[in-house]
Amino acid sequence: MCGIIGYVGNKPAMPILINALLSMEYRGYDSAGVALIEQENLRLVRAPGKMANLLKKIGDDHGLATVGIGHTRWATHGAPTEINAHPHLDCQGKIALLHNGIIENYLEIKTKLQAQGHIFRSDTDTEVLPHLLEHYYQGDLGAAMRKVVTELRGAYAIVAICVQEPGKLVAARQDSPLIVGLGDKEFFFASDMAALVEHTREMMVLQNGDVAELCEEGVTVYHNNQKVGRRILHVEWDKEAAQKGGYPHYMIKEIHEQGVALRQTLRGRLERNAAAIDLGELDFSEEYIRGVNKIAIVACGTAYHAGLVGKYALEKMLRLPVEVDIASEFRYRDPLVNSQTLVIVVSQSGETADTLAALRESKKRGAKVLAICNVVASSIALEADYVLFTYAGKETAVASTKAYSTQLMIFYMFAIYLAARLGKLNASEQQKLTEELCALPEKVQQLLSDTEKRIKALTEKLFLEGRQDCFFIGRGLDNYVAMEGALKLKEISYIHAEAYAAGELKHGTIALIEPGTPVIALCTQQSLQEKMISNIKELQARGAYVAGLCFLGNEQIEQVCEETLQVPETIDLLAPILSVVPLQMLAYYAALARECDVDQPRNLAKSVTVE
Ligand code: F6R
């Protein structure tokens, strides 16, 4: 996601901004820009694409400005063009501002400001902020910012400068990280400690609702208009560790980011106590959705596994046939797709060649295509008729984790949204589901903090004695999550793993079970629990060592299995968002124990752009 840097001090700001932006490149971005105050004027340089383009535009003239802000943008609202790149300016070109996050009520604010005569130049939500600052500005940028934030809904880390107060930076934070770096007569704002560690180890993490001002003398933080103190941390991390947020690998960092990522997926679409899901980005006409008689989901790998869960949810709620295909198979089987089929392609990167080819094939056959995608300016997002972005943030580890859980969240929201529009879900069913969807980010966070140690210990028990194989079994939705668990284990730990529908093993594969074979039995689907227990018993009778995965407090599963992994209770239909988390961790700790390259497993690439 976007990277932010702000500097005020006694050194030339430009090289500091450039180096900081380069050190945040790993976060992912598609345009970049800087704004500096030079002799009471703003110098603004922005460029689409990579940092090299920005550096070319800046050239050798770094100037002597000692105050400035810089940004790498990961597009959300508006294409990654120069005009949409940050910083953005007010009407008079005196205030420059950059932002990470999404301002949910930007349209409302924009309409109001336009009516007052403000001129907008970009397609971004961000641009309302410098204009709103201009509206409130009366000689004190900090005071204006404290007024601005009272009007905002959404997530933001904002940093602004103003030529009328050339030695000052002002920032605000809500649900997007923002850190203050405290150096010797120089101060910084950054979205990431990695951008600061080469300048200072003294850092302050701003809290939600804080507005902070930096000048050469130091930092002042306000909360609810009152000055407050914030703790100063001494950070020992080197640059690489800081990029990983202090975690040893991107994969475990991204596993831990799932609570936040899921909140981002929900944001603006479903709020607590909201009567309905708002998927305003889908301008489906009534006539179109009533004419759809089949849904076809197409994707690869982890995204395909998300599609299987999507099928289950959509069929259950819509009572419409839903097919799921592996993208590399789809177009060669002459699929039954026409203008009455809604095709859903799922892709984290938005660049997977097979999925893109399936999208094009579907359009050729007259179908409309909805993409569930994480990367805004990707080919799949651009070519699809409709897009639902997951907003999971950049996923760097090759093994997909937060992309999967946010894809599931989109499928659930989409199924509920469509079922409600088609009159197939009554208000109380809808409310029960949406309340629980809103509770899931917190449950994921709770699960992460409760079970990590336990999973680490279990992994060592299951795999350290040189075991080369493992089974994941389940019924119904659990079977689909088992497939994702097996894929995770295979791809990063190189342990052979097979996912099996629990009732199907006895038709052949049970021959592979021998004393000590590890089996992860997913048991979150309560209506299928008795059948699962019978299948577990069949495996134990042949010597399998079974770890059950169930809701907290499920004593029956605890009694039957050798080990249990427990996740907070939820509605059975929504269980995959929780049950996948211990499986991701299991794979991570197995790979770690076997000293595998967790983030860059052998033979794999993050984005598969060949067929
Ligand atoms: C597994 C994994 C892959 C991807 C697949 C599709 O952890 O990441 O299986 O899910 O290559 O990639 P996207 O979602 O980018 O289309």
XYZ file of C-alpha atoms and ligand atoms in Angstrom:
627
model
C 0.000 0.000 0.000
C 1.003 3.648 -0.239
C 4.214 4.855 1.384
C 4.411 8.220 3.126
C 7.402 10.324 4.129
C 7.568 13.842 5.526
C 10.692 15.732 6.610
C 11.460 18.942 8.470
C 14.989 19.711 9.658
C 18.220 21.371 8.703
C 19.334 19.144 5.820
C 18.273 19.238 2.159
C 14.954 17.408 2.107
C 14.931 16.021 -1.447
C 17.542 13.235 -1.033
C 15.919 12.221 2.251
C 12.483 11.970 0.625
C 13.840 10.021 -2.352
C 15.733 7.491 -0.216
C 12.747 6.988 2.036
C 10.454 6.354 -0.927
C 12.951 3.881 -2.381
C 13.084 2.037 0.934
C 9.300 1.668 0.862
C 9.126 0.334 -2.712
C 8.545 -3.177 -1.354
C 5.077 -2.036 -0.214
C 3.957 -1.852 -3.853
C 2.948 1.293 -5.749
C 2.136 2.531 -9.200
C 2.993 6.241 -9.091
C 5.064 8.547 -6.904
C 5.509 12.197 -6.075
C 7.110 14.809 -3.822
C 6.310 18.382 -2.764
C 8.831 20.713 -1.125
C 8.709 24.288 0.093
C 11.370 26.257 -1.776
C 11.635 29.976 -1.100
C 7.979 30.268 -0.187
C 6.893 28.328 -3.256
C 5.785 24.756 -3.653
C 7.858 22.515 -5.872
C 5.663 19.614 -6.956
C 7.004 16.668 -8.971
C 4.887 13.595 -9.723
C 5.157 10.680 -12.139
C 3.191 7.550 -12.998
C 4.939 4.183 -12.739
C 8.098 3.377 -10.859
C 10.460 5.619 -8.882
C 12.833 5.764 -11.857
C 10.247 7.925 -13.664
C 10.036 10.323 -10.740
C 13.812 10.502 -10.417
C 14.090 11.333 -14.101
C 11.645 14.220 -13.676
C 13.436 15.517 -10.591
C 16.777 15.390 -12.381
C 19.946 16.640 -10.691
C 18.361 19.728 -9.215
C 17.588 18.636 -5.684
C 17.352 22.231 -4.421
C 17.983 23.319 -0.866
C 14.488 22.972 0.610
C 14.568 21.548 4.137
C 10.854 20.742 4.347
C 8.991 18.316 2.126
C 6.659 15.358 1.737
C 6.782 12.312 -0.541
C 4.445 9.488 -1.491
C 4.309 6.218 -3.362
C 0.706 5.569 -4.392
C -1.004 2.210 -4.739
C -4.061 3.198 -6.733
C -7.506 2.805 -5.193
C -9.683 5.664 -6.509
C -8.572 6.683 -10.002
C -6.002 5.217 -12.381
C -2.264 5.479 -11.628
C -1.692 8.624 -13.701
C 0.390 11.716 -12.956
C -2.714 13.775 -12.209
C -3.925 11.214 -9.637
C -0.484 10.827 -8.027
C 0.053 12.470 -4.633
C 0.747 15.116 -3.320
C -2.450 16.976 -4.220
C -2.872 20.737 -3.970
C -5.566 23.183 -2.929
C -6.961 25.705 -5.449
C -4.241 28.281 -4.857
C -1.342 25.833 -4.894
C -0.288 26.791 -1.365
C -1.160 23.579 0.467
C 0.232 20.170 -0.589
C -1.104 16.984 0.953
C -0.714 13.243 0.675
C -2.799 10.421 2.046
C -2.838 6.691 2.628
C -6.273 5.049 3.045
C -9.744 5.709 1.741
C -12.000 8.681 2.507
C -15.418 7.046 2.382
C -17.508 10.214 2.331
C -15.352 11.992 -0.250
C -18.176 12.403 -2.773
C -20.338 14.210 -0.257
C -17.423 16.525 0.694
C -16.438 17.068 -2.926
C -19.962 18.118 -3.924
C -20.066 20.604 -1.054
C -16.651 22.059 -1.916
C -17.417 22.252 -5.625
C -20.573 24.205 -4.809
C -18.314 26.670 -2.964
C -16.178 27.057 -6.074
C -13.267 24.678 -5.386
C -11.742 23.271 -8.561
C -10.811 19.586 -8.610
C -8.244 18.153 -10.987
C -7.979 14.428 -10.141
C -10.259 11.386 -9.787
C -9.019 10.648 -6.280
C -10.824 10.664 -2.968
C -7.694 12.323 -1.508
C -8.093 15.600 -3.341
C -10.969 16.666 -1.082
C -8.432 16.977 1.753
C -6.254 19.906 0.554
C -9.432 21.747 -0.476
C -11.011 21.132 2.910
C -7.805 22.364 4.585
C -7.932 25.462 2.385
C -11.546 25.981 3.448
C -10.641 25.953 7.154
C -7.208 27.600 6.916
C -6.821 30.823 8.896
C -3.071 30.985 9.352
C -2.676 27.800 11.436
C -2.398 24.536 9.455
C -2.633 22.378 12.598
C -5.860 24.046 13.697
C -7.282 23.616 10.183
C -6.355 19.902 10.190
C -8.081 19.410 13.538
C -11.262 20.775 11.941
C -10.839 18.718 8.750
C -10.697 15.389 10.561
C -14.057 15.983 12.220
C -15.622 15.775 8.740
C -13.945 12.568 7.582
C -15.174 8.979 7.501
C -12.806 6.198 6.548
C -9.163 5.357 7.008
C -6.343 7.828 6.658
C -2.791 8.774 7.346
C -2.475 12.333 6.044
C 0.514 14.665 5.891
C 0.314 18.286 4.701
C 2.532 21.335 4.235
C 1.645 24.956 3.525
C 3.846 27.691 2.025
C 2.484 30.210 4.528
C 4.020 28.162 7.383
C 7.177 26.913 5.711
C 8.776 25.180 8.698
C 5.879 22.943 9.604
C 4.379 19.540 8.743
C 0.914 18.558 9.947
C -0.481 15.032 10.007
C -3.536 13.051 11.083
C -4.115 9.385 11.559
C -7.122 7.052 11.643
C -6.767 3.301 10.946
C -3.699 3.727 8.698
C -0.246 3.583 10.259
C 1.729 6.785 10.783
C 4.974 7.048 12.669
C 6.920 10.062 13.908
C 10.714 9.829 13.757
C 12.608 12.003 16.221
C 16.132 12.923 15.170
C 18.587 15.632 16.187
C 16.867 18.866 15.134
C 15.100 16.943 12.384
C 11.752 15.208 12.452
C 9.908 12.839 10.162
C 6.500 11.372 9.444
C 6.437 7.975 7.765
C 3.992 5.161 7.160
C 6.737 2.684 7.808
C 9.679 2.375 10.200
C 11.764 1.076 7.290
C 11.838 4.603 5.881
C 13.271 6.018 9.091
C 15.784 3.583 10.552
C 18.716 5.081 8.669
C 17.987 8.484 10.252
C 16.802 7.717 13.751
C 15.913 4.868 16.095
C 13.605 7.024 18.230
C 10.030 6.659 17.041
C 6.547 7.488 18.178
C 3.506 5.619 16.881
C 0.511 7.927 16.425
C -2.834 6.641 17.666
C -6.211 6.734 15.924
C -7.651 10.237 16.186
C -4.262 11.959 16.664
C -3.339 15.152 14.835
C 0.375 15.940 15.038
C 2.506 18.945 14.142
C 6.236 18.811 13.420
C 8.657 21.691 13.199
C 12.401 22.009 13.728
C 11.795 22.301 17.480
C 9.890 19.057 17.866
C 6.533 17.317 17.780
C 3.165 18.250 19.287
C 0.333 15.721 19.329
C -3.342 16.584 19.776
C -6.163 14.202 20.534
C -9.716 15.575 20.680
C -8.172 19.049 20.459
C -6.119 18.498 23.647
C -2.319 18.225 23.686
C -1.255 14.678 24.621
C 2.022 12.832 25.113
C 2.862 9.642 23.229
C 5.463 7.089 24.249
C 8.819 7.187 22.436
C 10.091 3.779 21.346
C 13.690 2.876 20.714
C 13.807 0.608 17.670
C 16.700 -1.806 17.141
C 15.591 -3.220 13.790
C 17.713 -2.921 10.695
C 16.124 -1.781 7.445
C 15.114 -5.225 6.215
C 13.572 -6.204 9.547
C 11.716 -2.897 9.590
C 10.229 -3.620 6.145
C 8.882 -6.826 7.577
C 7.439 -4.906 10.511
C 9.780 -6.780 12.830
C 8.523 -10.213 11.668
C 11.124 -12.630 10.319
C 9.223 -13.172 7.034
C 6.643 -11.380 4.919
C 4.399 -14.431 5.056
C 3.949 -14.350 8.827
C 3.579 -10.559 8.710
C 0.826 -10.953 6.127
C -0.861 -13.712 8.147
C -0.933 -11.261 11.059
C -2.266 -8.467 8.865
C -5.455 -10.377 8.104
C -7.580 -8.693 10.768
C -6.704 -5.265 9.382
C -7.009 -6.435 5.767
C -10.497 -7.835 6.382
C -11.528 -4.545 7.959
C -10.296 -2.756 4.848
C -12.340 -5.099 2.651
C -15.465 -4.308 4.660
C -14.823 -0.579 4.895
C -17.357 1.536 3.054
C -19.326 -1.563 2.073
C -20.529 -2.900 5.378
C -20.377 -1.063 8.677
C -21.509 -2.386 12.035
C -25.297 -1.914 12.460
C -25.722 -1.110 8.758
C -29.037 -2.288 7.368
C -27.514 -3.561 4.110
C -24.305 -4.206 2.204
C -23.381 -1.353 -0.126
C -21.635 -2.548 -3.279
C -22.181 0.721 -5.085
C -19.242 -0.051 -7.357
C -21.402 -2.681 -9.121
C -23.880 -0.878 -11.304
C -25.845 -4.052 -12.097
C -29.202 -3.167 -13.579
C -32.244 -4.957 -12.191
C -32.907 -6.401 -15.644
C -29.374 -7.774 -15.905
C -29.253 -9.547 -12.557
C -32.697 -11.021 -12.983
C -31.592 -12.398 -16.353
C -28.520 -14.231 -15.005
C -29.211 -17.960 -14.914
C -25.743 -19.259 -14.043
C -22.551 -18.076 -12.388
C -19.133 -19.369 -13.483
C -16.145 -18.750 -11.223
C -12.681 -19.017 -12.760
C -9.297 -18.689 -11.024
C -5.991 -20.418 -10.226
C -4.406 -21.842 -7.083
C -5.421 -20.154 -3.871
C -7.844 -17.882 -5.701
C -9.516 -21.034 -7.117
C -9.906 -22.337 -3.573
C -11.553 -19.044 -2.605
C -13.843 -19.567 -5.616
C -14.957 -22.953 -4.256
C -16.072 -21.323 -1.010
C -17.705 -18.607 -3.114
C -19.675 -21.232 -5.035
C -20.954 -22.729 -1.820
C -22.084 -19.357 -0.446
C -23.635 -18.186 -3.725
C -25.533 -21.414 -4.348
C -26.799 -21.509 -0.802
C -28.101 -17.965 -0.910
C -29.145 -17.531 -4.531
C -30.251 -21.071 -5.381
C -28.595 -20.574 -8.781
C -26.156 -23.051 -10.344
C -22.531 -22.000 -9.829
C -19.597 -23.703 -11.581
C -15.959 -23.287 -10.546
C -13.133 -23.855 -13.003
C -9.380 -23.829 -12.868
C -8.537 -21.075 -15.344
C -6.057 -23.140 -17.361
C -8.796 -25.700 -18.035
C -11.726 -23.381 -18.562
C -11.342 -22.153 -22.101
C -10.235 -25.471 -23.531
C -13.402 -27.236 -22.468
C -15.682 -25.127 -24.656
C -17.502 -23.779 -21.594
C -21.248 -23.198 -21.568
C -21.038 -19.461 -21.106
C -23.304 -16.877 -22.717
C -24.899 -13.506 -22.041
C -26.961 -14.998 -19.234
C -23.853 -16.211 -17.399
C -22.121 -13.987 -14.888
C -18.444 -14.949 -14.913
C -16.449 -14.149 -11.776
C -12.666 -14.181 -12.120
C -10.635 -14.130 -8.920
C -7.026 -12.962 -8.844
C -4.831 -11.327 -6.237
C -2.323 -9.965 -8.750
C -4.775 -9.314 -11.561
C -2.067 -10.456 -13.982
C -2.359 -14.267 -13.991
C -2.227 -15.220 -17.662
C -4.677 -18.143 -17.465
C -7.258 -16.097 -15.560
C -6.885 -13.194 -17.963
C -7.371 -15.555 -20.905
C -10.521 -16.955 -19.255
C -11.823 -13.409 -18.799
C -11.292 -12.630 -22.491
C -12.857 -15.936 -23.567
C -15.927 -15.233 -21.431
C -16.369 -11.766 -22.884
C -16.037 -13.211 -26.385
C -18.912 -15.540 -25.549
C -21.100 -12.611 -24.501
C -20.840 -12.912 -20.718
C -20.267 -10.018 -18.358
C -17.211 -10.485 -16.148
C -16.871 -9.475 -12.514
C -13.302 -9.473 -11.171
C -12.398 -9.975 -7.522
C -8.954 -8.503 -7.470
C -6.373 -6.905 -5.167
C -4.328 -4.794 -7.577
C -6.209 -1.802 -8.871
C -4.361 -1.011 -12.058
C -3.914 -4.652 -13.097
C -4.929 -6.053 -16.486
C -7.775 -8.121 -15.030
C -9.180 -5.129 -13.129
C -8.985 -2.988 -16.235
C -10.552 -5.497 -18.624
C -13.399 -6.764 -16.425
C -16.878 -5.237 -16.700
C -17.156 -4.935 -12.933
C -14.550 -5.099 -10.168
C -14.713 -5.706 -6.445
C -11.326 -4.854 -4.966
C -10.221 -6.767 -1.907
C -8.076 -3.904 -0.527
C -5.853 -6.423 1.276
C -2.771 -4.261 0.784
C 0.336 -5.451 -1.019
C 1.004 -9.180 -0.655
C 4.737 -9.791 -0.937
C 5.218 -13.409 0.171
C 4.717 -15.846 -2.683
C 2.271 -17.896 -0.603
C -1.048 -16.112 -0.595
C -2.681 -15.568 2.806
C -4.456 -12.247 3.333
C -5.503 -12.201 -0.321
C -7.416 -15.478 0.246
C -9.265 -14.383 3.375
C -10.248 -11.059 1.806
C -11.425 -12.844 -1.355
C -13.692 -14.940 0.872
C -14.999 -11.770 2.516
C -15.874 -10.350 -0.901
C -17.678 -13.550 -1.898
C -19.759 -13.487 1.280
C -20.647 -9.825 0.846
C -21.470 -10.331 -2.815
C -23.676 -13.375 -2.115
C -25.595 -11.535 0.605
C -25.885 -8.391 -1.507
C -27.223 -10.266 -4.531
C -29.551 -12.480 -2.512
C -30.987 -9.400 -0.817
C -31.488 -7.624 -4.165
C -33.195 -10.685 -5.605
C -35.430 -11.016 -2.554
C -33.930 -14.382 -1.618
C -32.772 -13.406 1.871
C -35.034 -11.953 4.515
C -33.975 -9.016 6.686
C -33.294 -11.032 9.824
C -31.149 -13.641 8.005
C -29.277 -10.811 6.370
C -28.714 -9.044 9.674
C -27.422 -12.199 11.343
C -24.883 -12.734 8.565
C -23.743 -9.130 8.271
C -23.295 -8.763 12.033
C -21.109 -11.823 12.029
C -19.112 -10.633 9.002
C -18.348 -7.426 10.917
C -17.190 -9.468 13.910
C -14.763 -11.617 11.893
C -11.767 -9.232 11.730
C -11.650 -9.132 15.506
C -12.057 -12.894 15.769
C -9.157 -13.377 13.355
C -7.025 -11.109 15.499
C -8.011 -12.956 18.657
C -7.262 -16.283 16.988
C -3.828 -15.083 15.909
C -2.848 -14.033 19.379
C -4.341 -17.116 21.072
C -2.995 -19.946 18.966
C 0.391 -19.173 17.449
C 2.472 -20.890 20.144
C 0.210 -23.912 20.142
C 0.429 -24.282 16.362
C 4.202 -23.977 16.435
C 4.431 -26.788 18.976
C 1.984 -28.977 17.060
C 3.840 -28.447 13.796
C 7.075 -29.585 15.349
C 5.333 -32.691 16.640
C 3.683 -33.496 13.311
C 6.531 -32.919 10.912
C 9.907 -32.915 12.553
C 10.470 -36.611 12.539
C 11.102 -36.492 8.825
C 7.501 -37.031 7.800
C 7.061 -36.369 4.119
C 3.300 -36.455 3.816
C 0.151 -35.136 5.399
C -3.589 -35.320 4.765
C -6.155 -32.565 5.169
C -9.732 -33.780 5.312
C -13.139 -32.175 5.680
C -16.708 -32.220 4.468
C -18.637 -29.427 2.764
C -16.927 -26.087 3.184
C -14.230 -27.701 5.321
C -13.188 -29.750 2.302
C -12.471 -26.550 0.345
C -10.449 -25.035 3.185
C -8.576 -28.346 3.475
C -7.500 -27.856 -0.158
C -6.062 -24.449 0.709
C -4.332 -25.859 3.808
C -2.710 -28.611 1.751
C -1.568 -26.185 -0.942
C 0.030 -23.886 1.649
C 1.918 -26.773 3.248
C 3.138 -28.138 -0.093
C 4.297 -24.884 -1.587
C 6.380 -23.579 1.277
C 7.478 -26.626 3.282
C 7.739 -29.117 0.367
C 5.906 -31.720 2.439
C 3.588 -33.691 0.216
C 0.029 -32.934 1.289
C -3.316 -34.091 -0.002
C -6.714 -32.638 0.670
C -9.547 -35.111 0.575
C -13.283 -35.010 1.019
C -13.429 -36.984 4.258
C -16.046 -39.420 2.972
C -14.061 -40.203 -0.176
C -10.856 -41.566 1.384
C -12.249 -45.043 1.805
C -12.679 -45.307 -1.963
C -8.968 -45.776 -2.463
C -6.686 -43.240 -0.825
C -7.053 -44.658 2.664
C -4.502 -47.252 1.487
C -1.836 -44.574 2.077
C -2.613 -44.216 5.786
C -0.072 -45.916 8.011
C 0.908 -45.612 11.682
C 1.767 -41.980 12.451
C 0.444 -40.430 9.219
C -0.525 -36.876 10.171
C -4.100 -35.921 9.344
C -5.615 -32.487 9.860
C -9.362 -33.006 10.181
C -11.454 -29.869 9.719
C -14.634 -30.102 11.774
C -16.312 -26.691 11.717
C -19.497 -27.754 9.936
C -21.776 -28.779 12.764
C -24.363 -30.606 10.654
C -21.579 -32.844 9.314
C -19.791 -33.452 12.612
C -21.031 -36.993 13.247
C -20.004 -38.088 9.765
C -16.598 -36.457 10.292
C -16.127 -38.336 13.547
C -16.791 -41.634 11.764
C -14.189 -40.738 9.112
C -11.662 -39.763 11.786
C -12.227 -43.102 13.524
C -11.656 -44.979 10.255
C -8.290 -43.246 9.894
C -7.284 -43.722 13.514
C -8.048 -47.432 13.180
C -5.238 -47.484 10.578
C -2.809 -45.594 12.798
C -3.347 -41.981 11.656
C -2.380 -39.209 14.088
C -5.305 -36.794 13.870
C -5.351 -33.116 14.734
C -8.930 -31.834 14.694
C -9.722 -28.227 13.778
C -12.969 -27.073 15.360
C -14.745 -24.215 17.132
C -13.641 -23.364 20.672
C -15.202 -25.618 23.277
C -16.106 -28.478 20.915
C -15.565 -31.257 23.452
C -16.588 -34.089 21.152
C -13.802 -33.316 18.688
C -11.373 -32.775 21.566
C -12.178 -36.241 22.881
C -11.914 -37.987 19.534
C -8.701 -36.418 18.193
C -5.110 -36.747 19.371
C -4.746 -32.953 19.168
C -7.084 -30.067 18.522
C -6.738 -26.614 17.042
C -9.588 -24.329 17.952
C -10.952 -21.200 16.338
C -13.558 -18.767 17.710
C -17.121 -19.821 17.008
C -18.970 -18.335 14.053
C -21.792 -19.204 11.661
C -20.777 -22.428 9.875
C -21.031 -20.765 6.477
C -18.423 -18.164 7.462
C -16.015 -20.580 9.171
C -13.443 -20.664 6.309
C -12.236 -17.126 7.129
C -11.236 -18.399 10.570
C -10.292 -22.016 9.919
C -7.756 -21.156 7.228
C -5.643 -19.101 9.657
C -4.220 -22.009 11.730
C -3.525 -23.876 8.482
C -1.515 -20.954 7.114
C 0.461 -20.873 10.343
C 0.936 -24.626 10.323
C 2.496 -24.379 6.866
C 4.639 -21.439 7.949
C 6.061 -23.184 11.010
C 6.593 -26.438 9.102
C 8.602 -24.538 6.481
C 10.551 -22.762 9.183
C 11.376 -25.998 10.983
C 12.607 -27.476 7.712
C 14.660 -24.344 6.996
C 12.857 -23.628 3.724
C 12.834 -20.243 2.033
C 9.409 -19.209 3.283
C 8.872 -16.061 1.235
C 10.426 -17.296 -2.009
C 9.704 -21.027 -2.262
C 11.535 -22.953 -4.942
C 10.115 -23.005 -8.483
C 7.413 -20.431 -7.718
C 6.729 -16.821 -8.682
C 4.330 -14.356 -7.140
C 2.655 -13.456 -10.383
C 2.260 -16.163 -13.038
C 2.083 -14.313 -16.321
C 2.667 -17.303 -18.602
C 0.117 -19.950 -19.561
C -0.585 -19.910 -3.597
C -0.681 -18.828 -4.550
C -1.069 -19.139 -5.942
C -1.963 -18.026 -6.514
C -2.229 -18.270 -8.010
C -3.149 -17.221 -8.578
O -0.238 -19.452 -2.329
O -0.427 -17.700 -4.230
O -1.718 -20.371 -6.027
O -3.151 -17.996 -5.799
O -1.026 -18.279 -8.720
O -2.597 -15.954 -8.462
P -3.496 -14.681 -8.563
O -4.443 -14.681 -7.409
O -2.546 -13.528 -8.511
O -4.237 -14.766 -9.869
